[in-house]
Amino acid sequence: MKIEVLKLSDEKGRFLLRETSSAFVNAIRRSAMAEVPKMAVDYINVYDNTSSLYDEILASRIGLIPLTADLNSFRLPEECECGGEGCLSCQVSLTLTAEGPKMVYSGDLFSMDPSIQPSFPDIPIVKLADGQRVMIEAVARLGKGKKHAKWQPAVACAYKNMPKITIKDCDRCGRCIDECPKQLLSLNKELKVKDLMECSLCGLCEKACALGAIEVGVEEDAFIFVVESDGSMPVVDLMIRSAEELEKKVLELKEDLESIQKDAGVAEIGQRRRT
Ligand code: SF4
Ligand code: SF4
Ligand SMILES: [Zn+2]
């Protein structure tokens, strides 16, 4: 597989993947959305809440605040030596104490671990009227997107085949130009596509051409892959971890198959496949 970086920042990435298949690109996408661990508030202890929001709504809002974290310093609760009870290796407390009148923001959360902070300090949590109070302990733990959306580090992750537009025997009537919703077609000496990657493959230009001079297709083994992080980790880290999680699964499968082969022998594996 060949990768070409089209656009890359901490928040967004756009890549052109060549010499691969849609199954593999989709596996990377699913891994980024569902398998990459991320830190998020799992539950809250409410000591005081006289705001207009129920405790459950506060918990939901705080849970969805993306948190930055040094992921190598923490373990998933289910893989921790404490057995998921909660210890310094698998969870961190953040406290929130505020009194109105004021708007309480994500930046008002105070973390016991400096590496764990809200990715954005200006996410509104609750508006407190005069005299209203909140006093909360929020417990953050690592988790995966397949369990809950709050642990999903990729807010957008999608791909499409690389468009391929063929123009042949065009009489330059220009009819197709107005049909393109993205205004990608231009006519000077000949009909041209300005930015092929922006083509949505809607096929309207093809339909507009009475001569069949324009044909919209795709490159079967090339994909434009777009990913956006929620701010909990840079896009590059997200993609690397997505590949690592996929690699882990493949290695687990390999180990399982090797152990079956060792226990039962190759002949018996053949038997199992037939039954
Ligand atoms: S397929 Fe749609 S988006 Fe692409 S060039 Fe034709 S009209 Fe424009
Ligand atoms: S592709 Fe078809 S519709 Fe478009 S300019 Fe050529 S002949 Fe006209
Ligand atoms: Zn633990």
mmCIF file of C-alpha atoms and ligand atoms in Angstrom:
data_model
loop_
_atom_site.group_PDB
_atom_site.id
_atom_site.type_symbol
_atom_site.label_atom_id
_atom_site.label_comp_id
_atom_site.label_asym_id
_atom_site.label_seq_id
_atom_site.Cartn_x
_atom_site.Cartn_y
_atom_site.Cartn_z
ATOM 1 C CA MET A 1 0.000 0.000 0.000
ATOM 2 C CA LYS A 2 1.228 3.516 -0.818
ATOM 3 C CA ILE A 3 0.201 6.524 1.269
ATOM 4 C CA GLU A 4 0.231 10.120 0.117
ATOM 5 C CA VAL A 5 -0.531 12.820 2.686
ATOM 6 C CA LEU A 6 -2.838 15.381 1.112
ATOM 7 C CA LYS A 7 -3.527 17.447 4.231
ATOM 8 C CA LEU A 8 -2.421 16.997 7.812
ATOM 9 C CA SER A 9 -2.921 18.933 11.028
ATOM 10 C CA ASP A 10 -3.490 17.791 14.616
ATOM 11 C CA GLU A 11 -7.258 17.987 14.048
ATOM 12 C CA LYS A 12 -7.735 16.756 10.463
ATOM 13 C CA GLY A 13 -6.032 14.447 8.014
ATOM 14 C CA ARG A 14 -6.626 13.592 4.366
ATOM 15 C CA PHE A 15 -4.699 10.771 2.750
ATOM 16 C CA LEU A 16 -4.590 9.078 -0.626
ATOM 17 C CA LEU A 17 -4.180 5.327 -0.212
ATOM 18 C CA ARG A 18 -3.133 3.367 -3.298
ATOM 19 C CA GLU A 19 -2.652 -0.304 -4.129
ATOM 20 C CA THR A 20 -5.048 -1.479 -1.419
ATOM 21 C CA SER A 21 -8.613 -2.751 -1.084
ATOM 22 C CA SER A 22 -11.815 -1.298 0.309
ATOM 23 C CA ALA A 23 -11.878 -4.105 2.938
ATOM 24 C CA PHE A 24 -8.500 -3.065 4.320
ATOM 25 C CA VAL A 25 -9.262 0.675 4.287
ATOM 26 C CA ASN A 26 -12.553 -0.025 6.061
ATOM 27 C CA ALA A 27 -10.726 -2.099 8.686
ATOM 28 C CA ILE A 28 -8.451 0.899 9.414
ATOM 29 C CA ARG A 29 -11.521 3.160 9.627
ATOM 30 C CA ARG A 30 -13.342 0.837 12.024
ATOM 31 C CA SER A 31 -10.238 0.443 14.143
ATOM 32 C CA ALA A 32 -9.840 4.252 14.421
ATOM 33 C CA MET A 33 -13.485 4.664 15.439
ATOM 34 C CA ALA A 34 -13.969 1.672 17.732
ATOM 35 C CA GLU A 35 -10.672 0.170 18.889
ATOM 36 C CA VAL A 36 -8.288 3.024 19.735
ATOM 37 C CA PRO A 37 -8.420 3.638 23.518
ATOM 38 C CA LYS A 38 -9.145 7.125 24.764
ATOM 39 C CA MET A 39 -9.540 8.772 28.169
ATOM 40 C CA ALA A 40 -13.044 10.009 29.106
ATOM 41 C CA VAL A 41 -15.026 10.591 32.278
ATOM 42 C CA ASP A 42 -16.736 7.286 33.090
ATOM 43 C CA TYR A 43 -18.788 8.348 36.113
ATOM 44 C CA ILE A 44 -19.219 11.280 38.483
ATOM 45 C CA ASN A 45 -19.712 11.571 42.229
ATOM 46 C CA VAL A 46 -22.055 14.463 42.949
ATOM 47 C CA TYR A 47 -21.548 16.168 46.317
ATOM 48 C CA ASP A 48 -23.714 19.170 45.539
ATOM 49 C CA ASN A 49 -25.835 20.124 42.549
ATOM 50 C CA THR A 50 -28.394 22.896 42.829
ATOM 51 C CA SER A 51 -28.105 23.795 39.121
ATOM 52 C CA SER A 52 -30.994 23.484 36.673
ATOM 53 C CA LEU A 53 -29.541 20.245 35.240
ATOM 54 C CA TYR A 54 -30.163 16.771 36.663
ATOM 55 C CA ASP A 55 -27.103 14.843 37.863
ATOM 56 C CA GLU A 56 -27.472 12.435 34.909
ATOM 57 C CA ILE A 57 -27.402 15.283 32.360
ATOM 58 C CA LEU A 58 -24.304 16.734 34.009
ATOM 59 C CA ALA A 59 -22.661 13.292 33.871
ATOM 60 C CA SER A 60 -23.532 12.925 30.184
ATOM 61 C CA ARG A 61 -22.177 16.382 29.313
ATOM 62 C CA ILE A 62 -18.947 15.913 31.268
ATOM 63 C CA GLY A 63 -18.463 12.409 29.820
ATOM 64 C CA LEU A 64 -18.457 13.783 26.278
ATOM 65 C CA ILE A 65 -15.700 16.344 26.947
ATOM 66 C CA PRO A 66 -12.573 15.118 25.086
ATOM 67 C CA LEU A 67 -9.566 14.719 27.372
ATOM 68 C CA THR A 68 -5.901 14.701 26.401
ATOM 69 C CA ALA A 69 -3.853 11.973 28.079
ATOM 70 C CA ASP A 70 -0.510 10.218 28.022
ATOM 71 C CA LEU A 71 -2.027 6.913 26.948
ATOM 72 C CA ASN A 72 1.160 4.951 27.652
ATOM 73 C CA SER A 73 0.849 5.761 31.370
ATOM 74 C CA PHE A 74 -2.587 4.190 31.794
ATOM 75 C CA ARG A 75 -4.197 0.801 31.316
ATOM 76 C CA LEU A 76 -7.680 -0.157 30.318
ATOM 77 C CA PRO A 77 -9.594 -1.023 33.537
ATOM 78 C CA GLU A 78 -10.280 -4.555 32.259
ATOM 79 C CA GLU A 79 -6.531 -5.092 31.707
ATOM 80 C CA CYS A 80 -5.409 -3.490 34.979
ATOM 81 C CA GLU A 81 -3.988 -5.422 37.910
ATOM 82 C CA CYS A 82 -6.750 -3.984 40.121
ATOM 83 C CA GLY A 83 -9.272 -5.965 38.063
ATOM 84 C CA GLY A 84 -11.160 -2.810 37.121
ATOM 85 C CA GLU A 85 -11.810 -1.716 40.728
ATOM 86 C CA GLY A 86 -9.982 1.558 40.005
ATOM 87 C CA CYS A 87 -6.405 2.488 40.873
ATOM 88 C CA LEU A 88 -3.755 5.023 39.898
ATOM 89 C CA SER A 89 -2.854 2.943 36.820
ATOM 90 C CA CYS A 90 -6.327 2.975 35.329
ATOM 91 C CA GLN A 91 -8.190 6.063 36.501
ATOM 92 C CA VAL A 92 -7.817 9.740 37.357
ATOM 93 C CA SER A 93 -10.073 12.127 39.245
ATOM 94 C CA LEU A 94 -11.019 15.586 38.089
ATOM 95 C CA THR A 95 -12.891 17.909 40.400
ATOM 96 C CA LEU A 96 -15.341 20.675 39.599
ATOM 97 C CA THR A 97 -16.456 23.255 42.139
ATOM 98 C CA ALA A 98 -18.358 26.338 41.017
ATOM 99 C CA GLU A 99 -20.930 28.786 42.314
ATOM 100 C CA GLY A 100 -23.216 31.072 40.285
ATOM 101 C CA PRO A 101 -23.801 33.371 38.716
ATOM 102 C CA LYS A 102 -21.477 31.993 36.042
ATOM 103 C CA MET A 103 -21.168 29.708 33.052
ATOM 104 C CA VAL A 104 -19.204 26.599 33.970
ATOM 105 C CA TYR A 105 -16.788 25.478 31.247
ATOM 106 C CA SER A 106 -14.668 22.375 30.671
ATOM 107 C CA GLY A 107 -11.639 24.475 31.660
ATOM 108 C CA ASP A 108 -13.073 24.664 35.211
ATOM 109 C CA LEU A 109 -12.368 20.944 35.679
ATOM 110 C CA PHE A 110 -9.284 20.497 37.863
ATOM 111 C CA SER A 111 -7.304 17.336 37.089
ATOM 112 C CA MET A 112 -5.228 15.394 39.618
ATOM 113 C CA ASP A 113 -2.917 14.398 36.736
ATOM 114 C CA PRO A 114 -1.418 17.262 34.677
ATOM 115 C CA SER A 115 -1.287 15.042 31.551
ATOM 116 C CA ILE A 116 -5.069 14.688 31.607
ATOM 117 C CA GLN A 117 -6.825 17.903 30.654
ATOM 118 C CA PRO A 118 -9.882 18.889 28.614
ATOM 119 C CA SER A 119 -8.764 19.245 24.976
ATOM 120 C CA PHE A 120 -10.744 22.485 24.752
ATOM 121 C CA PRO A 121 -11.235 24.730 27.802
ATOM 122 C CA ASP A 122 -14.327 26.501 26.495
ATOM 123 C CA ILE A 123 -16.930 23.716 26.259
ATOM 124 C CA PRO A 124 -19.990 24.887 28.248
ATOM 125 C CA ILE A 125 -21.164 22.437 30.929
ATOM 126 C CA VAL A 126 -23.888 24.299 32.838
ATOM 127 C CA LYS A 127 -25.053 27.862 33.423
ATOM 128 C CA LEU A 128 -25.428 28.602 37.123
ATOM 129 C CA ALA A 129 -27.849 31.253 38.398
ATOM 130 C CA ASP A 130 -27.071 33.371 41.442
ATOM 131 C CA GLY A 131 -26.417 31.079 44.434
ATOM 132 C CA GLN A 132 -26.549 27.784 42.493
ATOM 133 C CA ARG A 133 -23.656 25.412 43.134
ATOM 134 C CA VAL A 134 -22.026 22.309 41.708
ATOM 135 C CA MET A 135 -19.434 20.226 43.498
ATOM 136 C CA ILE A 136 -18.435 17.105 41.581
ATOM 137 C CA GLU A 137 -15.700 14.519 41.320
ATOM 138 C CA ALA A 138 -15.395 13.143 37.776
ATOM 139 C CA VAL A 139 -13.565 9.844 37.340
ATOM 140 C CA ALA A 140 -11.837 9.408 33.967
ATOM 141 C CA ARG A 141 -10.852 5.994 32.622
ATOM 142 C CA LEU A 142 -9.589 4.580 29.358
ATOM 143 C CA GLY A 143 -12.170 2.995 27.104
ATOM 144 C CA LYS A 144 -12.946 2.156 23.496
ATOM 145 C CA GLY A 145 -15.458 3.631 21.054
ATOM 146 C CA LYS A 146 -17.138 0.260 20.549
ATOM 147 C CA LYS A 147 -18.388 0.482 24.146
ATOM 148 C CA HIS A 148 -19.543 4.130 24.205
ATOM 149 C CA ALA A 149 -19.272 7.140 21.877
ATOM 150 C CA LYS A 150 -17.492 9.155 24.597
ATOM 151 C CA TRP A 151 -14.455 6.888 24.053
ATOM 152 C CA GLN A 152 -14.418 7.448 20.306
ATOM 153 C CA PRO A 153 -11.378 9.581 19.375
ATOM 154 C CA ALA A 154 -12.352 9.937 15.697
ATOM 155 C CA VAL A 155 -15.390 12.178 15.266
ATOM 156 C CA ALA A 156 -15.328 11.728 11.504
ATOM 157 C CA CYS A 157 -13.611 8.955 9.630
ATOM 158 C CA ALA A 158 -14.602 8.081 6.086
ATOM 159 C CA TYR A 159 -13.252 7.099 2.699
ATOM 160 C CA LYS A 160 -14.269 6.985 -0.932
ATOM 161 C CA ASN A 161 -12.757 5.569 -4.072
ATOM 162 C CA MET A 162 -10.535 7.896 -6.046
ATOM 163 C CA PRO A 163 -12.775 9.302 -8.830
ATOM 164 C CA LYS A 164 -11.831 8.697 -12.445
ATOM 165 C CA ILE A 165 -13.443 10.850 -15.143
ATOM 166 C CA THR A 166 -12.917 9.980 -18.782
ATOM 167 C CA ILE A 167 -13.719 12.521 -21.502
ATOM 168 C CA LYS A 168 -13.777 11.341 -25.118
ATOM 169 C CA ASP A 169 -15.307 12.768 -28.325
ATOM 170 C CA CYS A 170 -16.626 15.867 -26.524
ATOM 171 C CA ASP A 171 -18.170 18.531 -28.806
ATOM 172 C CA ARG A 172 -17.671 21.226 -26.113
ATOM 173 C CA CYS A 173 -21.372 22.101 -25.863
ATOM 174 C CA GLY A 174 -20.852 22.932 -22.159
ATOM 175 C CA ARG A 175 -24.122 21.378 -20.955
ATOM 176 C CA CYS A 176 -22.469 19.281 -18.288
ATOM 177 C CA ILE A 177 -20.699 22.279 -16.714
ATOM 178 C CA ASP A 178 -23.852 23.768 -15.170
ATOM 179 C CA GLU A 179 -24.957 20.368 -13.896
ATOM 180 C CA CYS A 180 -21.932 19.829 -11.643
ATOM 181 C CA PRO A 181 -22.994 20.827 -8.098
ATOM 182 C CA LYS A 182 -19.343 21.293 -7.154
ATOM 183 C CA GLN A 183 -18.481 23.359 -10.238
ATOM 184 C CA LEU A 184 -15.536 21.164 -11.054
ATOM 185 C CA LEU A 185 -15.838 21.292 -14.830
ATOM 186 C CA SER A 186 -14.429 24.062 -16.989
ATOM 187 C CA LEU A 187 -14.333 24.595 -20.703
ATOM 188 C CA ASN A 188 -11.578 26.452 -22.454
ATOM 189 C CA LYS A 189 -9.985 24.763 -25.437
ATOM 190 C CA GLU A 190 -11.219 21.490 -24.046
ATOM 191 C CA LEU A 191 -13.391 20.226 -21.180
ATOM 192 C CA LYS A 192 -11.352 19.791 -17.998
ATOM 193 C CA VAL A 193 -11.923 18.634 -14.407
ATOM 194 C CA LYS A 194 -10.442 21.172 -11.985
ATOM 195 C CA ASP A 195 -10.080 19.105 -8.785
ATOM 196 C CA LEU A 196 -10.761 15.438 -9.338
ATOM 197 C CA MET A 197 -10.546 14.557 -5.629
ATOM 198 C CA GLU A 198 -13.477 16.872 -4.862
ATOM 199 C CA CYS A 199 -15.766 14.952 -7.232
ATOM 200 C CA SER A 200 -18.632 13.397 -5.258
ATOM 201 C CA LEU A 201 -19.256 10.780 -7.995
ATOM 202 C CA CYS A 202 -22.859 12.024 -8.313
ATOM 203 C CA GLY A 203 -22.811 11.282 -12.054
ATOM 204 C CA LEU A 204 -24.906 14.362 -12.999
ATOM 205 C CA CYS A 205 -22.387 15.431 -15.647
ATOM 206 C CA GLU A 206 -22.617 11.994 -17.256
ATOM 207 C CA LYS A 207 -26.425 12.154 -17.301
ATOM 208 C CA ALA A 208 -26.373 15.635 -18.872
ATOM 209 C CA CYS A 209 -24.261 14.574 -21.817
ATOM 210 C CA ALA A 210 -26.366 13.399 -24.765
ATOM 211 C CA LEU A 211 -23.244 12.146 -26.591
ATOM 212 C CA GLY A 212 -21.983 9.935 -23.789
ATOM 213 C CA ALA A 213 -18.700 11.817 -24.025
ATOM 214 C CA ILE A 214 -18.070 11.951 -20.287
ATOM 215 C CA GLU A 215 -17.855 8.897 -18.088
ATOM 216 C CA VAL A 216 -17.672 8.910 -14.292
ATOM 217 C CA GLY A 217 -15.962 5.955 -12.618
ATOM 218 C CA VAL A 218 -13.537 5.106 -9.856
ATOM 219 C CA GLU A 219 -10.066 3.693 -9.400
ATOM 220 C CA GLU A 220 -10.810 0.356 -7.699
ATOM 221 C CA ASP A 221 -7.573 0.218 -5.691
ATOM 222 C CA ALA A 222 -7.187 3.890 -4.687
ATOM 223 C CA PHE A 223 -9.029 5.647 -1.838
ATOM 224 C CA ILE A 224 -9.298 9.117 -0.371
ATOM 225 C CA PHE A 225 -9.342 8.683 3.412
ATOM 226 C CA VAL A 226 -10.476 11.532 5.669
ATOM 227 C CA VAL A 227 -10.185 11.541 9.449
ATOM 228 C CA GLU A 228 -10.942 14.127 12.113
ATOM 229 C CA SER A 229 -9.883 13.860 15.755
ATOM 230 C CA ASP A 230 -12.057 15.023 18.664
ATOM 231 C CA GLY A 231 -8.979 16.745 20.114
ATOM 232 C CA SER A 232 -8.007 13.963 22.511
ATOM 233 C CA MET A 233 -5.017 13.043 20.329
ATOM 234 C CA PRO A 234 -3.382 14.324 17.125
ATOM 235 C CA VAL A 235 -4.557 12.687 13.901
ATOM 236 C CA VAL A 236 -1.144 11.087 13.304
ATOM 237 C CA ASP A 237 -1.266 9.351 16.718
ATOM 238 C CA LEU A 238 -4.825 8.255 16.028
ATOM 239 C CA MET A 239 -3.856 6.648 12.716
ATOM 240 C CA ILE A 240 -0.767 4.954 14.175
ATOM 241 C CA ARG A 241 -2.796 3.553 17.080
ATOM 242 C CA SER A 242 -5.517 2.440 14.674
ATOM 243 C CA ALA A 243 -2.929 0.429 12.712
ATOM 244 C CA GLU A 244 -1.452 -0.940 15.968
ATOM 245 C CA GLU A 245 -4.864 -2.134 17.189
ATOM 246 C CA LEU A 246 -5.458 -3.833 13.860
ATOM 247 C CA GLU A 247 -2.019 -5.445 14.032
ATOM 248 C CA LYS A 248 -2.801 -6.710 17.567
ATOM 249 C CA LYS A 249 -5.965 -8.420 16.323
ATOM 250 C CA VAL A 250 -4.159 -10.056 13.409
ATOM 251 C CA LEU A 251 -1.394 -11.290 15.743
ATOM 252 C CA GLU A 252 -4.002 -12.672 18.182
ATOM 253 C CA LEU A 253 -5.636 -14.539 15.314
ATOM 254 C CA LYS A 254 -2.238 -15.872 14.220
ATOM 255 C CA GLU A 255 -1.424 -17.039 17.765
ATOM 256 C CA ASP A 256 -4.829 -18.731 18.122
ATOM 257 C CA LEU A 257 -4.402 -20.525 14.823
ATOM 258 C CA GLU A 258 -0.886 -21.598 15.739
ATOM 259 C CA SER A 259 -2.108 -22.991 19.042
ATOM 260 C CA ILE A 260 -4.922 -24.899 17.295
ATOM 261 C CA GLN A 261 -2.371 -26.227 14.830
ATOM 262 C CA LYS A 262 -0.098 -27.293 17.679
ATOM 263 C CA ASP A 263 -2.898 -28.999 19.629
ATOM 264 C CA ALA A 264 -4.707 -30.734 16.840
ATOM 265 C CA GLY A 265 -2.325 -31.003 13.906
ATOM 266 C CA VAL A 266 -2.807 -29.744 10.387
ATOM 267 C CA ALA A 267 -4.956 -32.702 9.299
ATOM 268 C CA GLU A 268 -7.527 -32.045 12.001
ATOM 269 C CA ILE A 269 -7.728 -28.357 11.088
ATOM 270 C CA GLY A 270 -8.662 -29.468 7.580
ATOM 271 C CA GLN A 271 -11.365 -31.678 9.078
ATOM 272 C CA ARG A 272 -12.789 -28.779 11.157
ATOM 273 C CA ARG A 273 -12.943 -26.564 8.083
ATOM 274 C CA ARG A 274 -15.023 -29.145 6.250
ATOM 275 C CA THR A 275 -17.539 -29.595 9.111
HETATM 276 S S1 SF4 B 1 -19.690 13.323 -10.983
HETATM 277 FE FE1 SF4 B 1 -20.823 15.031 -10.046
HETATM 278 S S2 SF4 B 1 -19.307 16.093 -8.808
HETATM 279 FE FE2 SF4 B 1 -18.188 14.762 -10.206
HETATM 280 S S3 SF4 B 1 -17.648 16.058 -11.933
HETATM 281 FE FE3 SF4 B 1 -19.592 15.009 -12.456
HETATM 282 S S4 SF4 B 1 -21.202 16.389 -11.765
HETATM 283 FE FE4 SF4 B 1 -19.304 17.089 -10.827
HETATM 284 S S1 SF4 B 2 -18.930 16.157 -22.106
HETATM 285 FE FE1 SF4 B 2 -20.868 16.128 -23.183
HETATM 286 S S2 SF4 B 2 -22.142 17.684 -22.197
HETATM 287 FE FE2 SF4 B 2 -20.020 18.028 -21.540
HETATM 288 S S3 SF4 B 2 -19.243 19.553 -22.964
HETATM 289 FE FE3 SF4 B 2 -18.686 17.544 -23.799
HETATM 290 S S4 SF4 B 2 -20.357 16.989 -25.164
HETATM 291 FE FE4 SF4 B 2 -21.095 18.691 -23.873
HETATM 292 ZN ZN ZN B 3 -6.464 -0.303 38.050
#
